[in-house]
GROMACS .gro file of N, CA and C in nm:
model
  426
    1UNK      N    1   1.572   1.019  -2.150
    1UNK     CA    2   1.614   0.923  -2.062
    1UNK      C    3   1.623   0.978  -1.894
    2UNK      N    4   1.590   0.929  -1.815
    2UNK     CA    5   1.640   0.960  -1.697
    2UNK      C    6   1.773   0.939  -1.620
    3UNK      N    7   1.792   1.041  -1.530
    3UNK     CA    8   1.932   1.015  -1.430
    3UNK      C    9   1.953   0.943  -1.380
    4UNK      N   10   1.835   0.808  -1.391
    4UNK     CA   11   1.838   0.725  -1.292
    4UNK      C   12   1.918   0.559  -1.368
    5UNK      N   13   1.948   0.505  -1.317
    5UNK     CA   14   1.976   0.368  -1.355
    5UNK      C   15   1.865   0.314  -1.459
    6UNK      N   16   1.932   0.224  -1.573
    6UNK     CA   17   1.807   0.205  -1.669
    6UNK      C   18   1.783   0.097  -1.619
    7UNK      N   19   1.817  -0.002  -1.567
    7UNK     CA   20   1.773  -0.144  -1.520
    7UNK      C   21   1.704  -0.161  -1.403
    8UNK      N   22   1.601  -0.235  -1.418
    8UNK     CA   23   1.490  -0.302  -1.278
    8UNK      C   24   1.599  -0.267  -1.160
    9UNK      N   25   1.523  -0.244  -1.044
    9UNK     CA   26   1.535  -0.254  -0.927
    9UNK      C   27   1.528  -0.342  -0.895
   10UNK      N   28   1.638  -0.446  -0.811
   10UNK     CA   29   1.599  -0.568  -0.798
   10UNK      C   30   1.488  -0.556  -0.677
   11UNK      N   31   1.442  -0.721  -0.693
   11UNK     CA   32   1.317  -0.732  -0.635
   11UNK      C   33   1.357  -0.754  -0.473
   12UNK      N   34   1.266  -0.698  -0.360
   12UNK     CA   35   1.315  -0.796  -0.252
   12UNK      C   36   1.328  -0.939  -0.233
   13UNK      N   37   1.459  -1.003  -0.140
   13UNK     CA   38   1.486  -1.103  -0.146
   13UNK      C   39   1.388  -1.204  -0.073
   14UNK      N   40   1.337  -1.306  -0.099
   14UNK     CA   41   1.235  -1.421   0.023
   14UNK      C   42   1.117  -1.454  -0.136
   15UNK      N   43   1.140  -1.349  -0.219
   15UNK     CA   44   0.991  -1.371  -0.317
   15UNK      C   45   1.029  -1.482  -0.434
   16UNK      N   46   0.888  -1.581  -0.480
   16UNK     CA   47   0.936  -1.668  -0.555
   16UNK      C   48   1.006  -1.591  -0.705
   17UNK      N   49   1.000  -1.636  -0.772
   17UNK     CA   50   1.051  -1.587  -0.890
   17UNK      C   51   0.982  -1.500  -0.956
   18UNK      N   52   0.842  -1.625  -0.943
   18UNK     CA   53   0.716  -1.551  -1.065
   18UNK      C   54   0.696  -1.449  -0.979
   19UNK      N   55   0.675  -1.398  -0.848
   19UNK     CA   56   0.641  -1.263  -0.781
   19UNK      C   57   0.735  -1.170  -0.805
   20UNK      N   58   0.888  -1.185  -0.808
   20UNK     CA   59   0.993  -1.094  -0.843
   20UNK      C   60   0.959  -1.024  -0.943
   21UNK      N   61   0.976  -1.123  -1.026
   21UNK     CA   62   0.937  -1.087  -1.174
   21UNK      C   63   0.863  -0.955  -1.235
   22UNK      N   64   0.733  -1.016  -1.177
   22UNK     CA   65   0.577  -0.927  -1.170
   22UNK      C   66   0.633  -0.785  -1.099
   23UNK      N   67   0.671  -0.790  -0.982
   23UNK     CA   68   0.743  -0.676  -0.928
   23UNK      C   69   0.824  -0.575  -1.033
   24UNK      N   70   0.923  -0.647  -1.057
   24UNK     CA   71   1.000  -0.573  -1.148
   24UNK      C   72   0.937  -0.559  -1.253
   25UNK      N   73   0.843  -0.590  -1.327
   25UNK     CA   74   0.786  -0.571  -1.463
   25UNK      C   75   0.671  -0.408  -1.380
   26UNK      N   76   0.616  -0.460  -1.267
   26UNK     CA   77   0.568  -0.366  -1.233
   26UNK      C   78   0.620  -0.212  -1.207
   27UNK      N   79   0.738  -0.247  -1.178
   27UNK     CA   80   0.828  -0.107  -1.137
   27UNK      C   81   0.864  -0.075  -1.284
   28UNK      N   82   0.900  -0.180  -1.336
   28UNK     CA   83   0.934  -0.088  -1.492
   28UNK      C   84   0.775  -0.013  -1.535
   29UNK      N   85   0.682  -0.058  -1.536
   29UNK     CA   86   0.540   0.053  -1.583
   29UNK      C   87   0.569   0.211  -1.561
   30UNK      N   88   0.662   0.249  -1.415
   30UNK     CA   89   0.687   0.382  -1.323
   30UNK      C   90   0.820   0.398  -1.418
   31UNK      N   91   0.877   0.325  -1.403
   31UNK     CA   92   0.972   0.359  -1.444
   31UNK      C   93   0.998   0.401  -1.600
   32UNK      N   94   0.881   0.381  -1.701
   32UNK     CA   95   0.887   0.422  -1.820
   32UNK      C   96   0.808   0.574  -1.841
   33UNK      N   97   0.738   0.593  -1.712
   33UNK     CA   98   0.653   0.722  -1.753
   33UNK      C   99   0.782   0.846  -1.675
   34UNK      N  100   0.879   0.815  -1.654
   34UNK     CA  101   0.953   0.899  -1.599
   34UNK      C  102   1.003   1.021  -1.646
   35UNK      N  103   1.020   1.170  -1.620
   35UNK     CA  104   1.070   1.257  -1.700
   35UNK      C  105   1.231   1.234  -1.682
   36UNK      N  106   1.302   1.337  -1.787
   36UNK     CA  107   1.428   1.301  -1.837
   36UNK      C  108   1.477   1.379  -1.721
   37UNK      N  109   1.393   1.471  -1.635
   37UNK     CA  110   1.468   1.556  -1.545
   37UNK      C  111   1.351   1.595  -1.456
   38UNK      N  112   1.354   1.673  -1.311
   38UNK     CA  113   1.259   1.665  -1.248
   38UNK      C  114   1.231   1.806  -1.318
   39UNK      N  115   1.310   1.941  -1.342
   39UNK     CA  116   1.284   2.029  -1.446
   39UNK      C  117   1.168   2.015  -1.558
   40UNK      N  118   1.152   1.925  -1.590
   40UNK     CA  119   1.050   1.907  -1.659
   40UNK      C  120   0.942   1.927  -1.553
   41UNK      N  121   0.876   1.911  -1.471
   41UNK     CA  122   0.763   1.941  -1.402
   41UNK      C  123   0.733   2.058  -1.423
   42UNK      N  124   0.668   2.129  -1.458
   42UNK     CA  125   0.655   2.269  -1.498
   42UNK      C  126   0.454   2.291  -1.451
   43UNK      N  127   0.428   2.185  -1.372
   43UNK     CA  128   0.264   2.198  -1.309
   43UNK      C  129   0.212   2.317  -1.240
   44UNK      N  130   0.071   2.336  -1.230
   44UNK     CA  131   0.061   2.428  -1.171
   44UNK      C  132   0.099   2.430  -1.039
   45UNK      N  133   0.089   2.563  -0.980
   45UNK     CA  134   0.107   2.534  -0.810
   45UNK      C  135   0.025   2.636  -0.754
   46UNK      N  136  -0.102   2.661  -0.809
   46UNK     CA  137  -0.237   2.709  -0.746
   46UNK      C  138  -0.321   2.714  -0.813
   47UNK      N  139  -0.408   2.727  -0.724
   47UNK     CA  140  -0.556   2.691  -0.824
   47UNK      C  141  -0.627   2.586  -0.856
   48UNK      N  142  -0.758   2.560  -0.923
   48UNK     CA  143  -0.789   2.446  -0.914
   48UNK      C  144  -0.730   2.341  -1.025
   49UNK      N  145  -0.688   2.228  -1.019
   49UNK     CA  146  -0.649   2.103  -1.140
   49UNK      C  147  -0.769   2.026  -1.149
   50UNK      N  148  -0.805   2.039  -1.274
   50UNK     CA  149  -0.891   1.922  -1.287
   50UNK      C  150  -0.849   1.782  -1.387
   51UNK      N  151  -0.809   1.708  -1.348
   51UNK     CA  152  -0.746   1.560  -1.421
   51UNK      C  153  -0.871   1.500  -1.517
   52UNK      N  154  -0.774   1.449  -1.606
   52UNK     CA  155  -0.878   1.370  -1.685
   52UNK      C  156  -0.936   1.230  -1.686
   53UNK      N  157  -1.004   1.167  -1.733
   53UNK     CA  158  -1.060   1.081  -1.623
   53UNK      C  159  -0.978   0.932  -1.618
   54UNK      N  160  -0.895   0.944  -1.740
   54UNK     CA  161  -0.736   0.820  -1.766
   54UNK      C  162  -0.652   0.849  -1.631
   55UNK      N  163  -0.666   0.972  -1.568
   55UNK     CA  164  -0.585   0.980  -1.449
   55UNK      C  165  -0.637   0.941  -1.306
   56UNK      N  166  -0.734   1.025  -1.279
   56UNK     CA  167  -0.865   1.053  -1.180
   56UNK      C  168  -0.952   0.922  -1.251
   57UNK      N  169  -0.934   0.793  -1.217
   57UNK     CA  170  -1.075   0.707  -1.308
   57UNK      C  171  -1.124   0.652  -1.214
   58UNK      N  172  -1.087   0.679  -1.026
   58UNK     CA  173  -1.193   0.589  -0.966
   58UNK      C  174  -1.207   0.725  -0.775
   59UNK      N  175  -1.212   0.824  -0.821
   59UNK     CA  176  -1.234   0.937  -0.731
   59UNK      C  177  -1.282   1.053  -0.758
   60UNK      N  178  -1.196   1.139  -0.680
   60UNK     CA  179  -1.181   1.297  -0.746
   60UNK      C  180  -1.112   1.303  -0.861
   61UNK      N  181  -1.190   1.422  -0.934
   61UNK     CA  182  -1.091   1.457  -1.067
   61UNK      C  183  -1.079   1.624  -1.015
   62UNK      N  184  -1.134   1.723  -0.962
   62UNK     CA  185  -1.077   1.826  -0.946
   62UNK      C  186  -1.025   1.868  -0.803
   63UNK      N  187  -0.914   1.896  -0.806
   63UNK     CA  188  -0.854   1.909  -0.681
   63UNK      C  189  -0.776   2.077  -0.663
   64UNK      N  190  -0.783   2.108  -0.562
   64UNK     CA  191  -0.776   2.265  -0.527
   64UNK      C  192  -0.618   2.266  -0.446
   65UNK      N  193  -0.542   2.286  -0.489
   65UNK     CA  194  -0.405   2.318  -0.464
   65UNK      C  195  -0.370   2.404  -0.337
   66UNK      N  196  -0.478   2.488  -0.287
   66UNK     CA  197  -0.435   2.559  -0.235
   66UNK      C  198  -0.513   2.478  -0.074
   67UNK      N  199  -0.533   2.377  -0.100
   67UNK     CA  200  -0.610   2.281   0.038
   67UNK      C  201  -0.472   2.151   0.060
   68UNK      N  202  -0.400   2.139   0.145
   68UNK     CA  203  -0.286   2.054   0.152
   68UNK      C  204  -0.336   1.929   0.098
   69UNK      N  205  -0.416   1.882   0.229
   69UNK     CA  206  -0.527   1.731   0.194
   69UNK      C  207  -0.544   1.711   0.007
   70UNK      N  208  -0.624   1.812  -0.097
   70UNK     CA  209  -0.616   1.799  -0.201
   70UNK      C  210  -0.492   1.811  -0.303
   71UNK      N  211  -0.402   1.880  -0.209
   71UNK     CA  212  -0.278   1.862  -0.335
   71UNK      C  213  -0.174   1.744  -0.315
   72UNK      N  214  -0.255   1.707  -0.173
   72UNK     CA  215  -0.127   1.562  -0.187
   72UNK      C  216  -0.205   1.435  -0.240
   73UNK      N  217  -0.301   1.457  -0.287
   73UNK     CA  218  -0.425   1.350  -0.323
   73UNK      C  219  -0.353   1.366  -0.506
   74UNK      N  220  -0.363   1.520  -0.505
   74UNK     CA  221  -0.378   1.489  -0.674
   74UNK      C  222  -0.269   1.480  -0.705
   75UNK      N  223  -0.109   1.506  -0.623
   75UNK     CA  224   0.020   1.427  -0.643
   75UNK      C  225  -0.011   1.279  -0.633
   76UNK      N  226  -0.018   1.222  -0.534
   76UNK     CA  227  -0.016   1.038  -0.526
   76UNK      C  228  -0.138   1.054  -0.622
   77UNK      N  229  -0.221   1.070  -0.674
   77UNK     CA  230  -0.305   0.970  -0.758
   77UNK      C  231  -0.243   1.012  -0.924
   78UNK      N  232  -0.174   1.138  -0.988
   78UNK     CA  233  -0.098   1.164  -1.081
   78UNK      C  234   0.059   1.098  -1.053
   79UNK      N  235   0.100   1.084  -0.983
   79UNK     CA  236   0.242   0.957  -0.922
   79UNK      C  237   0.184   0.791  -0.984
   80UNK      N  238   0.073   0.754  -0.952
   80UNK     CA  239   0.017   0.632  -0.961
   80UNK      C  240  -0.047   0.625  -1.098
   81UNK      N  241  -0.069   0.699  -1.130
   81UNK     CA  242  -0.209   0.685  -1.261
   81UNK      C  243  -0.180   0.751  -1.380
   82UNK      N  244  -0.080   0.853  -1.352
   82UNK     CA  245  -0.054   0.977  -1.464
   82UNK      C  246  -0.001   0.906  -1.575
   83UNK      N  247   0.040   0.931  -1.697
   83UNK     CA  248   0.115   0.870  -1.821
   83UNK      C  249   0.203   0.958  -1.846
   84UNK      N  250   0.319   0.935  -1.957
   84UNK     CA  251   0.425   1.030  -1.962
   84UNK      C  252   0.390   1.178  -1.972
   85UNK      N  253   0.293   1.217  -2.044
   85UNK     CA  254   0.237   1.366  -2.074
   85UNK      C  255   0.184   1.408  -1.943
   86UNK      N  256   0.103   1.326  -1.894
   86UNK     CA  257   0.056   1.396  -1.706
   86UNK      C  258   0.182   1.462  -1.627
   87UNK      N  259   0.279   1.400  -1.633
   87UNK     CA  260   0.332   1.402  -1.535
   87UNK      C  261   0.387   1.564  -1.573
   88UNK      N  262   0.473   1.631  -1.614
   88UNK     CA  263   0.502   1.696  -1.665
   88UNK      C  264   0.413   1.817  -1.643
   89UNK      N  265   0.275   1.730  -1.693
   89UNK     CA  266   0.160   1.878  -1.746
   89UNK      C  267   0.130   1.911  -1.555
   90UNK      N  268   0.085   1.803  -1.469
   90UNK     CA  269   0.025   1.809  -1.390
   90UNK      C  270   0.132   1.830  -1.252
   91UNK      N  271   0.224   1.806  -1.192
   91UNK     CA  272   0.336   1.835  -1.131
   91UNK      C  273   0.426   1.920  -1.140
   92UNK      N  274   0.442   2.001  -1.045
   92UNK     CA  275   0.541   2.129  -1.032
   92UNK      C  276   0.679   2.087  -0.927
   93UNK      N  277   0.804   2.102  -0.999
   93UNK     CA  278   0.889   2.027  -0.928
   93UNK      C  279   0.959   2.079  -0.786
   94UNK      N  280   0.896   2.214  -0.777
   94UNK     CA  281   0.946   2.264  -0.662
   94UNK      C  282   0.801   2.190  -0.514
   95UNK      N  283   0.728   2.151  -0.574
   95UNK     CA  284   0.605   2.117  -0.505
   95UNK      C  285   0.610   1.976  -0.445
   96UNK      N  286   0.677   1.914  -0.553
   96UNK     CA  287   0.674   1.792  -0.493
   96UNK      C  288   0.810   1.736  -0.449
   97UNK      N  289   0.919   1.848  -0.461
   97UNK     CA  290   1.043   1.871  -0.333
   97UNK      C  291   0.983   1.894  -0.192
   98UNK      N  292   0.881   1.979  -0.264
   98UNK     CA  293   0.840   2.009  -0.102
   98UNK      C  294   0.768   1.899  -0.033
   99UNK      N  295   0.667   1.815  -0.096
   99UNK     CA  296   0.569   1.736  -0.034
   99UNK      C  297   0.594   1.589  -0.035
  100UNK      N  298   0.752   1.565  -0.090
  100UNK     CA  299   0.805   1.421  -0.120
  100UNK      C  300   0.845   1.390   0.030
  101UNK      N  301   0.893   1.414   0.125
  101UNK     CA  302   0.861   1.361   0.273
  101UNK      C  303   0.753   1.311   0.332
  102UNK      N  304   0.645   1.328   0.316
  102UNK     CA  305   0.523   1.296   0.318
  102UNK      C  306   0.540   1.189   0.198
  103UNK      N  307   0.458   1.281   0.086
  103UNK     CA  308   0.412   1.179  -0.015
  103UNK      C  309   0.500   1.048  -0.043
  104UNK      N  310   0.593   1.089  -0.035
  104UNK     CA  311   0.674   0.874  -0.018
  104UNK      C  312   0.595   0.813   0.078
  105UNK      N  313   0.537   0.816   0.160
  105UNK     CA  314   0.491   0.744   0.226
  105UNK      C  315   0.296   0.725   0.174
  106UNK      N  316   0.347   0.801   0.097
  106UNK     CA  317   0.102   0.796   0.070
  106UNK      C  318   0.131   0.671  -0.062
  107UNK      N  319   0.250   0.685  -0.162
  107UNK     CA  320   0.238   0.608  -0.253
  107UNK      C  321   0.313   0.500  -0.252
  108UNK      N  322   0.287   0.393  -0.337
  108UNK     CA  323   0.309   0.250  -0.304
  108UNK      C  324   0.458   0.236  -0.309
  109UNK      N  325   0.517   0.140  -0.279
  109UNK     CA  326   0.670   0.111  -0.260
  109UNK      C  327   0.740   0.090  -0.389
  110UNK      N  328   0.656   0.088  -0.504
  110UNK     CA  329   0.714   0.050  -0.688
  110UNK      C  330   0.767   0.177  -0.701
  111UNK      N  331   0.655   0.306  -0.672
  111UNK     CA  332   0.641   0.423  -0.707
  111UNK      C  333   0.784   0.503  -0.628
  112UNK      N  334   0.770   0.474  -0.526
  112UNK     CA  335   0.847   0.543  -0.448
  112UNK      C  336   1.030   0.484  -0.418
  113UNK      N  337   1.061   0.363  -0.494
  113UNK     CA  338   1.163   0.295  -0.526
  113UNK      C  339   1.187   0.374  -0.674
  114UNK      N  340   1.101   0.365  -0.712
  114UNK     CA  341   1.214   0.414  -0.902
  114UNK      C  342   1.178   0.558  -0.882
  115UNK      N  343   1.137   0.663  -0.852
  115UNK     CA  344   1.145   0.764  -0.858
  115UNK      C  345   1.252   0.818  -0.766
  116UNK      N  346   1.303   0.787  -0.641
  116UNK     CA  347   1.402   0.797  -0.582
  116UNK      C  348   1.511   0.699  -0.584
  117UNK      N  349   1.519   0.630  -0.669
  117UNK     CA  350   1.617   0.588  -0.763
  117UNK      C  351   1.663   0.644  -0.894
  118UNK      N  352   1.572   0.695  -0.914
  118UNK     CA  353   1.569   0.805  -1.061
  118UNK      C  354   1.634   0.924  -1.031
  119UNK      N  355   1.628   0.997  -0.933
  119UNK     CA  356   1.626   1.143  -0.860
  119UNK      C  357   1.685   1.156  -0.714
  120UNK      N  358   1.807   1.190  -0.723
  120UNK     CA  359   1.852   1.156  -0.582
  120UNK      C  360   1.768   1.250  -0.517
  121UNK      N  361   1.828   1.330  -0.569
  121UNK     CA  362   1.725   1.427  -0.437
  121UNK      C  363   1.605   1.432  -0.402
  122UNK      N  364   1.469   1.343  -0.441
  122UNK     CA  365   1.398   1.294  -0.404
  122UNK      C  366   1.455   1.241  -0.256
  123UNK      N  367   1.519   1.113  -0.261
  123UNK     CA  368   1.601   0.999  -0.146
  123UNK      C  369   1.651   1.082  -0.038
  124UNK      N  370   1.729   1.215  -0.099
  124UNK     CA  371   1.787   1.297   0.016
  124UNK      C  372   1.699   1.350   0.094
  125UNK      N  373   1.576   1.421   0.029
  125UNK     CA  374   1.478   1.462   0.102
  125UNK      C  375   1.380   1.338   0.216
  126UNK      N  376   1.423   1.266   0.208
  126UNK     CA  377   1.335   1.151   0.331
  126UNK      C  378   1.415   1.220   0.445
  127UNK      N  379   1.296   1.196   0.554
  127UNK     CA  380   1.284   1.241   0.675
  127UNK      C  381   1.439   1.149   0.817
  128UNK      N  382   1.489   1.230   0.866
  128UNK     CA  383   1.610   1.188   0.916
  128UNK      C  384   1.593   1.199   1.066
  129UNK      N  385   1.609   1.140   1.139
  129UNK     CA  386   1.608   1.200   1.307
  129UNK      C  387   1.663   1.317   1.360
  130UNK      N  388   1.749   1.365   1.243
  130UNK     CA  389   1.750   1.488   1.284
  130UNK      C  390   1.629   1.619   1.263
  131UNK      N  391   1.522   1.574   1.195
  131UNK     CA  392   1.422   1.639   1.136
  131UNK      C  393   1.295   1.649   1.263
  132UNK      N  394   1.294   1.483   1.351
  132UNK     CA  395   1.239   1.467   1.437
  132UNK      C  396   1.243   1.589   1.512
  133UNK      N  397   1.106   1.662   1.550
  133UNK     CA  398   1.097   1.728   1.676
  133UNK      C  399   1.125   1.696   1.784
  134UNK      N  400   1.206   1.775   1.858
  134UNK     CA  401   1.250   1.762   2.008
  134UNK      C  402   1.171   1.723   2.050
  135UNK      N  403   1.176   1.640   2.194
  135UNK     CA  404   1.083   1.597   2.276
  135UNK      C  405   1.061   1.704   2.346
  136UNK      N  406   0.933   1.718   2.427
  136UNK     CA  407   0.884   1.823   2.515
  136UNK      C  408   0.929   1.774   2.620
  137UNK      N  409   0.940   1.961   2.676
  137UNK     CA  410   1.069   1.873   2.794
  137UNK      C  411   0.960   1.834   2.915
  138UNK      N  412   1.033   1.768   2.999
  138UNK     CA  413   0.969   1.678   3.118
  138UNK      C  414   0.964   1.828   3.221
  139UNK      N  415   0.806   1.755   3.284
  139UNK     CA  416   0.732   1.883   3.413
  139UNK      C  417   0.828   1.843   3.494
  140UNK      N  418   0.830   1.981   3.635
  140UNK     CA  419   0.915   1.927   3.718
  140UNK      C  420   0.885   1.830   3.825
  141UNK      N  421   0.924   1.793   3.874
  141UNK     CA  422   0.902   1.731   4.014
  141UNK      C  423   0.853   1.715   4.132
  142UNK      N  424   0.770   1.685   4.174
  142UNK     CA  425   0.684   1.708   4.330
  142UNK      C  426   0.784   1.797   4.390
   0.00000   0.00000   0.00000
């Protein structure tokens, strides 16, 4: 059982009842796949990872964790299409926490909402104004 609530997250307001129900069912699909704890995510941190076809069914199947774009692609693919056993096998807790501030912008809203609801340590890693790089100094006047 995950650390988050066991009830479906509310659907955004303004949706028809049927659409809201579909969204709740879609989110529940991801919620059922969640590990009990991020500590269960003990996947590789380096090397090349080959995903099975049931996960990487429409694109790359081999990812080099030494290449940032491929690492991000692997995590996005596993979060969206991985099953219960795939998450701990292919995801690593430390890497997920490191990648989350950017990764959360690359996954769908439902995946993001379900993971951040279940694991507050992910939600706390969202970028804030204090993480925005400072503006460069203005050039001296004429």
